[in-house]
Short mmCIF file of C-alpha atoms and ligand atoms in Angstrom, two decimals:
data_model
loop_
_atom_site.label_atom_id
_atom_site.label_comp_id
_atom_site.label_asym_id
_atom_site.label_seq_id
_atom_site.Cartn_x
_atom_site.Cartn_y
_atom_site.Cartn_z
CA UNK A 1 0.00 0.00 0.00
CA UNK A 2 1.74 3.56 -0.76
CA UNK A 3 1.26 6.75 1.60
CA UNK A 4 -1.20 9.12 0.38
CA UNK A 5 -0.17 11.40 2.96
CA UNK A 6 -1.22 15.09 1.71
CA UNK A 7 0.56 17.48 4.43
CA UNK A 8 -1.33 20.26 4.68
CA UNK A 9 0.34 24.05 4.91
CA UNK A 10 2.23 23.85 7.92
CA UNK A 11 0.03 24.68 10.86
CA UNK A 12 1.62 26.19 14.08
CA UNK A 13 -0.73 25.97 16.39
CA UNK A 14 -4.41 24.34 15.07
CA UNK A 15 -6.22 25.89 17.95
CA UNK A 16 -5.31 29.14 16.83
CA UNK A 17 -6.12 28.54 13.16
CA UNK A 18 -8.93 25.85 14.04
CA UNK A 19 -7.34 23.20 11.68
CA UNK A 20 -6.02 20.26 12.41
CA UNK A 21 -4.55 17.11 10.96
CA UNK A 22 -7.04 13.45 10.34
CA UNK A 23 -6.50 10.61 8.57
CA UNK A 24 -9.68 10.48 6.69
CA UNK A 25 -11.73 7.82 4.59
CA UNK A 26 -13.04 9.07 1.00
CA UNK A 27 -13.34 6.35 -1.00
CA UNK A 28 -13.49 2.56 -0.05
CA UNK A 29 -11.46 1.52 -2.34
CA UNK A 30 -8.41 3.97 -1.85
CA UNK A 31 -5.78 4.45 1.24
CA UNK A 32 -6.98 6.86 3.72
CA UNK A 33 -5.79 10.73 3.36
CA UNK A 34 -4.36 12.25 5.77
CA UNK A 35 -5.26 15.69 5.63
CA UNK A 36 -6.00 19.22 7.03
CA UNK A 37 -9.52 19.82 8.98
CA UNK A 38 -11.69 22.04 11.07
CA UNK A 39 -11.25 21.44 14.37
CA UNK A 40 -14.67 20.32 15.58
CA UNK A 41 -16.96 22.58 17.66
CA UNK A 42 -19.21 20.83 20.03
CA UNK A 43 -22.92 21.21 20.42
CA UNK A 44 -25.12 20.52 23.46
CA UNK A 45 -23.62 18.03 25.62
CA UNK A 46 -20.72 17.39 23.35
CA UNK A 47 -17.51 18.11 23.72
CA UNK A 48 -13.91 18.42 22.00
CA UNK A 49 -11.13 16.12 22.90
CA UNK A 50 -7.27 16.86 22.19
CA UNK A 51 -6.34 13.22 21.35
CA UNK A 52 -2.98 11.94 22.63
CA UNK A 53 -3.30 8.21 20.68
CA UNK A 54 -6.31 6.00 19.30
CA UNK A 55 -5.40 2.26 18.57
CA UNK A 56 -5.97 0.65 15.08
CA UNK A 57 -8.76 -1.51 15.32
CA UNK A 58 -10.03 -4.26 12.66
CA UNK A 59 -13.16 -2.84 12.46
CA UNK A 60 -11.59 0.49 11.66
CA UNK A 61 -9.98 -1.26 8.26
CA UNK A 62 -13.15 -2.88 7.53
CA UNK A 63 -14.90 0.59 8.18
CA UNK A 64 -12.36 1.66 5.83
CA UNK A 65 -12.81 -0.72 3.28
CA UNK A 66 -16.92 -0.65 3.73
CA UNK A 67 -16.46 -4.36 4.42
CA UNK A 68 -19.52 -4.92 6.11
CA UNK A 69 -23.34 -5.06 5.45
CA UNK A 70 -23.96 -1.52 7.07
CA UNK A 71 -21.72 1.10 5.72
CA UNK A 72 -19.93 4.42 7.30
CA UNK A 73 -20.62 7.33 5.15
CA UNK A 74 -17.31 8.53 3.47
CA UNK A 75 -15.54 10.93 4.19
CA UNK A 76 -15.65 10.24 7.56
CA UNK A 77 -12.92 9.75 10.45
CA UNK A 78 -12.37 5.76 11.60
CA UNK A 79 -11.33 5.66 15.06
CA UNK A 80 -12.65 4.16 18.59
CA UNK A 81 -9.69 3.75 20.82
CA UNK A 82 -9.13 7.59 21.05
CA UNK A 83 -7.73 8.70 24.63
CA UNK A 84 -7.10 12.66 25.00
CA UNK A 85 -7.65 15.34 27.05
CA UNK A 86 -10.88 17.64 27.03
CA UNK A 87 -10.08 20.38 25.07
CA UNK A 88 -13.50 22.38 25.08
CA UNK A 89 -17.04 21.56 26.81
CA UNK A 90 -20.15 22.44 24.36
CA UNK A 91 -23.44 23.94 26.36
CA UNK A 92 -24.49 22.05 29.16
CA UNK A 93 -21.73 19.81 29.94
CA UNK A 94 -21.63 18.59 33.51
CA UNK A 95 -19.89 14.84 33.38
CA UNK A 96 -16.70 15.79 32.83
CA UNK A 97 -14.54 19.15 32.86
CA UNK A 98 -11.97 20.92 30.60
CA UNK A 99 -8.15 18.87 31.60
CA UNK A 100 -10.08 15.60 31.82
CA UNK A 101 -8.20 12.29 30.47
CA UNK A 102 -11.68 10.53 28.63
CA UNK A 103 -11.99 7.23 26.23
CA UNK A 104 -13.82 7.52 23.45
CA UNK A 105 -15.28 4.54 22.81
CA UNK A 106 -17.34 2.43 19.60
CA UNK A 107 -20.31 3.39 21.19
CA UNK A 108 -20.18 6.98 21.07
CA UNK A 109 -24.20 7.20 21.90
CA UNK A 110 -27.14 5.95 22.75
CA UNK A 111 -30.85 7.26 23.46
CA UNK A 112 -30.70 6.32 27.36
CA UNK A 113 -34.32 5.73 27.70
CA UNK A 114 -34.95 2.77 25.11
CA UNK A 115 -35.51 -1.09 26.96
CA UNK A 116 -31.81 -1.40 26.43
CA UNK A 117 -30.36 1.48 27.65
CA UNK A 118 -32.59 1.10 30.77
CA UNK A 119 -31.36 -2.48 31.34
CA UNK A 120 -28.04 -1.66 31.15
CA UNK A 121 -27.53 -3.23 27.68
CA UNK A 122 -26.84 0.39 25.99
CA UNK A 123 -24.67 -1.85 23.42
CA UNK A 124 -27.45 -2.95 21.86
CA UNK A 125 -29.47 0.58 21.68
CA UNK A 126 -31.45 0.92 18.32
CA UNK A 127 -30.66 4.72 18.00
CA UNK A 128 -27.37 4.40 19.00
CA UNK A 129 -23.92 6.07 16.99
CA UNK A 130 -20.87 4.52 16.75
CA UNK A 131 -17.22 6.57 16.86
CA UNK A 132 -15.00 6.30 14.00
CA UNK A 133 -17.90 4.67 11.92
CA UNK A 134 -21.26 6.75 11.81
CA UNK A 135 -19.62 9.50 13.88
CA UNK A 136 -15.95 11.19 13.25
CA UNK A 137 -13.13 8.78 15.41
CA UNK A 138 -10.33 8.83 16.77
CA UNK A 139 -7.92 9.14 14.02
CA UNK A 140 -7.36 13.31 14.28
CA UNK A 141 -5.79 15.96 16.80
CA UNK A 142 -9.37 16.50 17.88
CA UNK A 143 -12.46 14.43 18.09
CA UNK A 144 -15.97 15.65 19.36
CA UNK A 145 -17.92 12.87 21.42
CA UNK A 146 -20.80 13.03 23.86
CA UNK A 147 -20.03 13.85 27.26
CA UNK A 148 -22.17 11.29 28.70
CA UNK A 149 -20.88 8.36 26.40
CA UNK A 150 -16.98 8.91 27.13
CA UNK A 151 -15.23 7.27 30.18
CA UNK A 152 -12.82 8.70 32.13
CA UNK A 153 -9.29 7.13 32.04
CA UNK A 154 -8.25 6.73 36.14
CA UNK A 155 -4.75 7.90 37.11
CA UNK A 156 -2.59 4.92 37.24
CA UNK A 157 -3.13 3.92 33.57
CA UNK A 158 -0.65 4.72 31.16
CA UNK A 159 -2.58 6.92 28.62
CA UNK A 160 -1.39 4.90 25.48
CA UNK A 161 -2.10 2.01 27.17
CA UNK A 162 -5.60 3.01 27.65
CA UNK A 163 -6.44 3.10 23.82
CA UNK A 164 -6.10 -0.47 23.29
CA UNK A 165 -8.40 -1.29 26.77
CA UNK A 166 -10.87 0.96 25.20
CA UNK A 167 -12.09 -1.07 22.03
CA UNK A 168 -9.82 -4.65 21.96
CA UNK A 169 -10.18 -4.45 26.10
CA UNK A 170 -14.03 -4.10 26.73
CA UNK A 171 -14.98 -5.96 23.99
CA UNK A 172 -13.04 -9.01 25.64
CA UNK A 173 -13.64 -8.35 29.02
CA UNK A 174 -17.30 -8.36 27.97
CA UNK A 175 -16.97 -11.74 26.05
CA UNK A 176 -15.88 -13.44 29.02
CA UNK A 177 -18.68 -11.78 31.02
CA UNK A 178 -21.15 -13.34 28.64
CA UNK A 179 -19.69 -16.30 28.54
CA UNK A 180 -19.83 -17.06 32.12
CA UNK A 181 -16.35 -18.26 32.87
CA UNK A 182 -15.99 -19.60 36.43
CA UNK A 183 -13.09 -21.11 38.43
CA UNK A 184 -11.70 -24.01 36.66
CA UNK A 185 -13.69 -23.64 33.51
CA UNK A 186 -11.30 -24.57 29.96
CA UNK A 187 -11.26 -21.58 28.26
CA UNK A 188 -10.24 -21.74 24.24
CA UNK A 189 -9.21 -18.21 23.11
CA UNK A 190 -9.23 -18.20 19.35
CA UNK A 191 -7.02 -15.41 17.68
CA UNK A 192 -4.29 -14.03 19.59
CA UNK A 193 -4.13 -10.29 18.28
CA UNK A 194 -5.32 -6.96 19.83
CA UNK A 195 -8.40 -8.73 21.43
CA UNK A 196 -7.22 -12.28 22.21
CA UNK A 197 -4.03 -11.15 24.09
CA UNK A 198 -6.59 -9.67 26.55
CA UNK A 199 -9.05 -12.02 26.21
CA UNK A 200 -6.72 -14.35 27.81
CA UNK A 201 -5.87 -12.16 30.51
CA UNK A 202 -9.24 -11.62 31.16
CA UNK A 203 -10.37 -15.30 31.43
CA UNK A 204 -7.65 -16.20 33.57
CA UNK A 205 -8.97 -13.26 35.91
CA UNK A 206 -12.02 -15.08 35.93
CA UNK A 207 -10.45 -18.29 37.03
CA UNK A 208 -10.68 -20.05 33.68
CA UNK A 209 -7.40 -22.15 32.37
CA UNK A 210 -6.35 -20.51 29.31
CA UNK A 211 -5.79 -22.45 25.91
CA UNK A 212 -4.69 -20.17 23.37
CA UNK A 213 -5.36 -21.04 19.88
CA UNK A 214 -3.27 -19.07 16.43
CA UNK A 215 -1.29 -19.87 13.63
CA UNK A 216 1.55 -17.55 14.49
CA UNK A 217 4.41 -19.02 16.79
CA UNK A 218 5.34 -15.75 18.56
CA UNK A 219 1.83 -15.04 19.02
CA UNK A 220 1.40 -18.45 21.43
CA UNK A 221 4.40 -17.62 23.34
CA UNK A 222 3.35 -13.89 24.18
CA UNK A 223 -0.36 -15.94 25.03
CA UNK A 224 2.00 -18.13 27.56
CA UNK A 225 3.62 -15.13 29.18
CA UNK A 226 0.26 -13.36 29.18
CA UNK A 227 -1.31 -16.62 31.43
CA UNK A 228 -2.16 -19.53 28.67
CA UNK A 229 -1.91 -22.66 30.20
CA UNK A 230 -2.09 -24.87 26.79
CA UNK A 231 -1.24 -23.51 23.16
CA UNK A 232 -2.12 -24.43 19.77
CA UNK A 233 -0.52 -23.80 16.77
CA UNK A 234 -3.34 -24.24 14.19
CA UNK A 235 -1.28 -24.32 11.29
CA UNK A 236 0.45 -27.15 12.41
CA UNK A 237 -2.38 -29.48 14.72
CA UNK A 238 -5.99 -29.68 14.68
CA UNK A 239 -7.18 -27.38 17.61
CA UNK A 240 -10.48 -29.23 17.85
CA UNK A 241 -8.61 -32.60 18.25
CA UNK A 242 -6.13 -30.90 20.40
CA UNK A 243 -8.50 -28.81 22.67
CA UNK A 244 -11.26 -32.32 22.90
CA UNK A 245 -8.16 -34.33 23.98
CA UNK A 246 -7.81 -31.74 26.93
CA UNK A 247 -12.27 -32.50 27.73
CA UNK A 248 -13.25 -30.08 25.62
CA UNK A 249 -13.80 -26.56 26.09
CA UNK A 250 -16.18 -24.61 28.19
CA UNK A 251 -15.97 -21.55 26.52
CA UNK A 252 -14.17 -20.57 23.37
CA UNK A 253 -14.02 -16.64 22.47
CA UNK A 254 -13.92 -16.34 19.19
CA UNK A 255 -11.58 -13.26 18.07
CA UNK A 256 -9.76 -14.66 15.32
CA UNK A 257 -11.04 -12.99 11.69
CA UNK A 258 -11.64 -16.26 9.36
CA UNK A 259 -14.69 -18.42 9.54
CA UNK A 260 -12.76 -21.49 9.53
CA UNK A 261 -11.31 -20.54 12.96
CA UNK A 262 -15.08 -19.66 14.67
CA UNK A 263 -16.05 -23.35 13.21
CA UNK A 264 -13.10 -24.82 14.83
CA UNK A 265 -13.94 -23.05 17.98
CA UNK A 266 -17.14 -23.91 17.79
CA UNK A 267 -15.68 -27.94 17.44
CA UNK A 268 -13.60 -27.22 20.11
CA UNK A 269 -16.57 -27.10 22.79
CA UNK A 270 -17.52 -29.71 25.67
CA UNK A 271 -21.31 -30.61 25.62
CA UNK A 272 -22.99 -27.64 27.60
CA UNK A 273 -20.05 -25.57 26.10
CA UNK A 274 -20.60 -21.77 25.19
CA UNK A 275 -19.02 -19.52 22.18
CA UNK A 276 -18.83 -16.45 22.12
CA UNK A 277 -18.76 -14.91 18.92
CA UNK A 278 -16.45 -11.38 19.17
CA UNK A 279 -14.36 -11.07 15.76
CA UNK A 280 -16.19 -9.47 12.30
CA UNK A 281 -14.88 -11.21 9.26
CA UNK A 282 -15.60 -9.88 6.35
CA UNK A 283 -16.68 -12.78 5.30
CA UNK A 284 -19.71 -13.03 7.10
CA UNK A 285 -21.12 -16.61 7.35
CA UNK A 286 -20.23 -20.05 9.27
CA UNK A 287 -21.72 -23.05 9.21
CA UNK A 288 -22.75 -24.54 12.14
CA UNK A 289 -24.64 -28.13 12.78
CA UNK A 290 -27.76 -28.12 14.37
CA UNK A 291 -27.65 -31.42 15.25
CA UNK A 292 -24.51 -31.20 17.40
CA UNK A 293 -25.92 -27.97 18.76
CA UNK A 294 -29.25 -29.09 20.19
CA UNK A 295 -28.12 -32.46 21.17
CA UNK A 296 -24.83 -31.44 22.78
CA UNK A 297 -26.92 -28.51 24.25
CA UNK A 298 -24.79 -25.59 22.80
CA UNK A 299 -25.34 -22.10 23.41
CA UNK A 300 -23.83 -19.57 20.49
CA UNK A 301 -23.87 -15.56 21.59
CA UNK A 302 -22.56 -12.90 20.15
CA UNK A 303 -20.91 -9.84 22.08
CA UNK A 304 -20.37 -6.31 21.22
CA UNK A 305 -18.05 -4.56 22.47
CA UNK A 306 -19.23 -3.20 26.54
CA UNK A 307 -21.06 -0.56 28.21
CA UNK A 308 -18.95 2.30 30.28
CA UNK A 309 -19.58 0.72 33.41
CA UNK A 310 -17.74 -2.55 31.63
CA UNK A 311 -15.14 -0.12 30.33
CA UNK A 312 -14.40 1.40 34.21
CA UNK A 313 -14.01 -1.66 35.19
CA UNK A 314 -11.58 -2.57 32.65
CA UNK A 315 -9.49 0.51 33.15
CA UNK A 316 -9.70 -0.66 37.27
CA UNK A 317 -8.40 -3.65 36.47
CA UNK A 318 -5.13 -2.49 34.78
CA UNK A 319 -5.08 0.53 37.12
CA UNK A 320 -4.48 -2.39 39.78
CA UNK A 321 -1.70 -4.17 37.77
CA UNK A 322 -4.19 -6.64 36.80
CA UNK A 323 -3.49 -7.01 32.65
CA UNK A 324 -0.56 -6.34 30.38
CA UNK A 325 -1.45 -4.39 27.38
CA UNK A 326 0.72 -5.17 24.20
CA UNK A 327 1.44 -2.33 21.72
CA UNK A 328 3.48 -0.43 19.21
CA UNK A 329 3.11 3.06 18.55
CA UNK A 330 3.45 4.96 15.07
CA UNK A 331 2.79 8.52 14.14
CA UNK A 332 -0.78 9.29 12.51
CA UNK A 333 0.87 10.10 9.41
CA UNK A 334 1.89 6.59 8.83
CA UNK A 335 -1.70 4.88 9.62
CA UNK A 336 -1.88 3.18 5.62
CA UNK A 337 1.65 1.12 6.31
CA UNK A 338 -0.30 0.48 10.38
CA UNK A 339 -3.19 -0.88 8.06
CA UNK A 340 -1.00 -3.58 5.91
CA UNK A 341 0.98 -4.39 8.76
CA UNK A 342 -1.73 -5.20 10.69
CA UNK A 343 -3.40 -7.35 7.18
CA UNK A 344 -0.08 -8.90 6.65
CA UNK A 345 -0.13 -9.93 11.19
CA UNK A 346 3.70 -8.24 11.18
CA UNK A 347 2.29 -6.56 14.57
CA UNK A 348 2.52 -7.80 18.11
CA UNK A 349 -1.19 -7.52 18.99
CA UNK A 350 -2.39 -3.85 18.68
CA UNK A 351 -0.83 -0.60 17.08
CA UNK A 352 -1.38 3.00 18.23
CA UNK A 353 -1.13 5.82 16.41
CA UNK A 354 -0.66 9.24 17.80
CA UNK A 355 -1.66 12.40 16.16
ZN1 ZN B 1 -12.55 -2.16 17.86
ZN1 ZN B 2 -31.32 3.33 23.78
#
């Protein structure tokens, strides 16, 4: 892929001239731009961030790329691991002041009165906007967000460190909610990139013995020093032979991008087993036996991402010493290389680009 970087006329200071630099999506089909842009002015209960780093997330290629059934609307902004600092508080602001570290997370709103919203499932809100997909991200000097739908990042985590926990973190953290692990459960993580190295972390928190399932050496032994108990090497061994030989799993999170690997997690389970279903391919279809499922008594759930009282929580947890977050940093300006490294897997679990 070649940089398309456009650098705008050199810009001092973009609070005094009210531009500033994003890497932005115009066309599906070509790299992003990065480019000058207003900064954004917020509007009742919004407010403007100065972003310090947002991680590169999957879902921010395939929002790239248009990948999936629903669209973004180019040009837009990708972006939903932004961490900043409030820059500027729109009318009416009361949950958070100007100096502020906040996450911005995926869901950047929902209605707050809907059945979901009510019953703390604000994931799953009908009316809801996502950041970096149907609202400008992360991937700029400034983003706006709601006040109410940003979290603020405690003292005691590393602000680059808090990108990753903010999409890749609660969206694990939350699969392994859902899935129920308990004390001595088997727990098959499938995938071990920006979501499975915490997805392991996260089970083992739980109590659940960790087997770690990818086809990239280096990426098993970072899921060994990160708490795995078992690995599998999927290029080389069946994991559903390898993981049944163990009893069978009781969960498997599936974060890996390919079909084939959700089936084989799927195979992998123990009669009663669950999966959780967390990756997006962009191919969008598995097959799955019904048979199998009804007689071994199978449940199949999908999880997106968390709400901000999953994301606190997440942030508590590292603010404690709890989880490890794997990174690499890179300049904004370089976010169309971040993109093929991460296709090509030359990363060690999540990238984070600062502005
Ligand atoms: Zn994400
Ligand atoms: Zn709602």
């Amino acid at each position: 892929m070649s940089v398309t970087e456009k650098r705008p006329p050199a810009v001092a200071d973009p609070e005094s001239t009210g531009t500033m630099r994003a890497a932005v999506v115009h066309a599906f089909d070509s790299p992003l731009e990065v480019e000058a842009k207003p900064i954004p002015i917020p509007g009742p209960g919004e407010i403007v961030v100065k972003i310090e780093t947002c991680g590169l997330c999957h879902t921010d290629i395939h929002a790239a790329h248009g990948d999936w059934p629903v669209k973004p609307k180019p040009p837009f902004i990708p972006g939903h691991e932004g961490v900043g600092i409030v820059a500027t508080l729109g009318p009416g602001v009361t949950e958070v002041g100007v100096g502020d570290r906040v996450a911005l997370p995926w869901l950047g709103y929902a209605c707050g009165t809907c059945d979901y919203c009510i019953s703390g499932w604000e994931t799953l809100c009908p009316h809801q906007q996502m950041m970096g997909y149907t609202m400008d991200g992360g991937f700029a000097e400034y983003a706006k967000a709601f006040a109410r739908y940003v979290v603020k990042v405690p003292d005691g985590v590393d602000p680059v460190e808090a990108s990753p926990l903010t999409c890749a973190g609660v969206t694990t953290y939350k699969a392994v909610k859902v899935a129920g692990t308990r004390s001595s459960d088997l727990v098959a993580v499938f995938g071990i990139g920006g979501l499975g190295h915490l997805a392991i972390q996260y089970a083992a928190i739980a109590g659940g013995r960790v087997i770690a399932v990818d086809v990239v050496d280096e990426k098993l032994e970072l899921a060994r020093e990160l708490g795995a108990e078992f690995t599998v090497n999927a290029a080389k061994e069946d994991p559903v032979a390898a993981i049944q030989k163990l009893g069978g799993a009781d969960q498997a999170i599936a974060t890996a991008v390919s079909p084939r690997a959700v089936e084989q997690a799927y195979g992998s389970l123990r009669r009663r087993g669950t999966i959780v279903f967390v990756g997006l391919p962009a191919d969008n279809y598995v097959q799955l036996p019904i048979f199998e499922t009804v007689l071994n008594g199978i449940t199949v759930v999908g999880s997106i991402v968390g709400t901000r009282l999953d994301l606190r929580e997440v942030f508590e947890l590292h603010a404690a010493g709890k989880t490890k977050v794997v990174l690499e940093e890179r300049p904004l300006a370089e976010v169309n290389e971040a993109i093929a490294d991460v296709n090509a897997g030359r990363i060690p679990a999540r990238i984070v680009l600062r502005p």
